[in-house]
Coordinates of C-alpha atoms in Angstrom, one line a residue:
X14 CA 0.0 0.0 0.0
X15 CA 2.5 3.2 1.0
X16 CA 5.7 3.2 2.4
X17 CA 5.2 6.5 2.7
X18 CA 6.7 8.2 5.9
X19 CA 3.7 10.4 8.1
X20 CA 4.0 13.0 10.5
X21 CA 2.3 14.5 13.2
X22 CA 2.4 17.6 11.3
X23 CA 1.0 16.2 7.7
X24 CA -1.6 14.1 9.3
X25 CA -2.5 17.5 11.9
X26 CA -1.3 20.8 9.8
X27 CA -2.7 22.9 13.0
X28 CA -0.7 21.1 15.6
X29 CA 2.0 23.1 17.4
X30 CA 5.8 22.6 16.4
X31 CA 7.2 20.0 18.4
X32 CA 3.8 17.9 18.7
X33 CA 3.9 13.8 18.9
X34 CA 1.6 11.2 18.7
X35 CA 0.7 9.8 21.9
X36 CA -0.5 7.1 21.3
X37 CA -0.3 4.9 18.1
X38 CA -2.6 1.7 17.1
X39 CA -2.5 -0.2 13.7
X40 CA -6.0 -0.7 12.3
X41 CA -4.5 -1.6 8.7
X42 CA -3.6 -5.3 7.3
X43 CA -0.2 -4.2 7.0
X44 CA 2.7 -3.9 9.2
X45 CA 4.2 -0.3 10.4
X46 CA 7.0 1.3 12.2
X47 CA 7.2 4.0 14.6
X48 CA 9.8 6.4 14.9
X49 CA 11.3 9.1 17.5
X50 CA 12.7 10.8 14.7
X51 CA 11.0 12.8 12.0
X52 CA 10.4 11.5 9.0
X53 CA 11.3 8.5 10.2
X54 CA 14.4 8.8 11.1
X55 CA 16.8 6.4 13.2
X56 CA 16.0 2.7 14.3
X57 CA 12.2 2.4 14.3
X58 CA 11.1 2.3 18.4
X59 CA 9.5 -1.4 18.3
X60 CA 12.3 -4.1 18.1
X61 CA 10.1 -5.3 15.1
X62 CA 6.9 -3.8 12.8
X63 CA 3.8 -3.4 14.5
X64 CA 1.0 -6.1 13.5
X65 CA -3.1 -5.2 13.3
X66 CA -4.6 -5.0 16.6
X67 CA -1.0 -3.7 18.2
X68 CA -0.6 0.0 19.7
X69 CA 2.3 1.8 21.4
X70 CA 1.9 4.9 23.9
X71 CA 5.1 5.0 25.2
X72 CA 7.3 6.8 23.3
X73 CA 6.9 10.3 22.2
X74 CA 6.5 9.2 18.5
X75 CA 7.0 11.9 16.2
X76 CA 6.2 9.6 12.5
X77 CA 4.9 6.0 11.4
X78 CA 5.3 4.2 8.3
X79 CA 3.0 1.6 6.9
X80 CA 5.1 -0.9 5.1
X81 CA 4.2 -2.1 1.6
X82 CA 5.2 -4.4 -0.7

């Protein structure tokens, strides 16, 4: 589907600089990675991709990536 790097501020144009998500769930059939760093930057936070039905709140996560094919 993407592989296509989001950020707080695409996905929320009004949100104040320095914004994060606080919490992130995967709702999609494919796998993601969250990241500290924007535009996903650095080693993704999870030790490996996110699967449907998982979430992470822990981290201040700054942009996610939906892997494709």
């Amino acid at each position: 589907m993407d592989n296509h790097c989001y950020t707080v501020s695409e996905l929320f144009p009004d949100a104040p600089a320095g914004s994060t998500f606080s919490f992130v769930g995967n709702h999609s059939t494919r796998p993601m990675n969250v990241y500290e760093g924007d535009a996903c930057s650095g080693a993704p936070t999870a030790t490996s991709p996110m699967g449907y039905g998982m979430s992470l709140g822990v981290a201040p996560i700054r942009s996610i990536k939906i892997l494709g094919p």
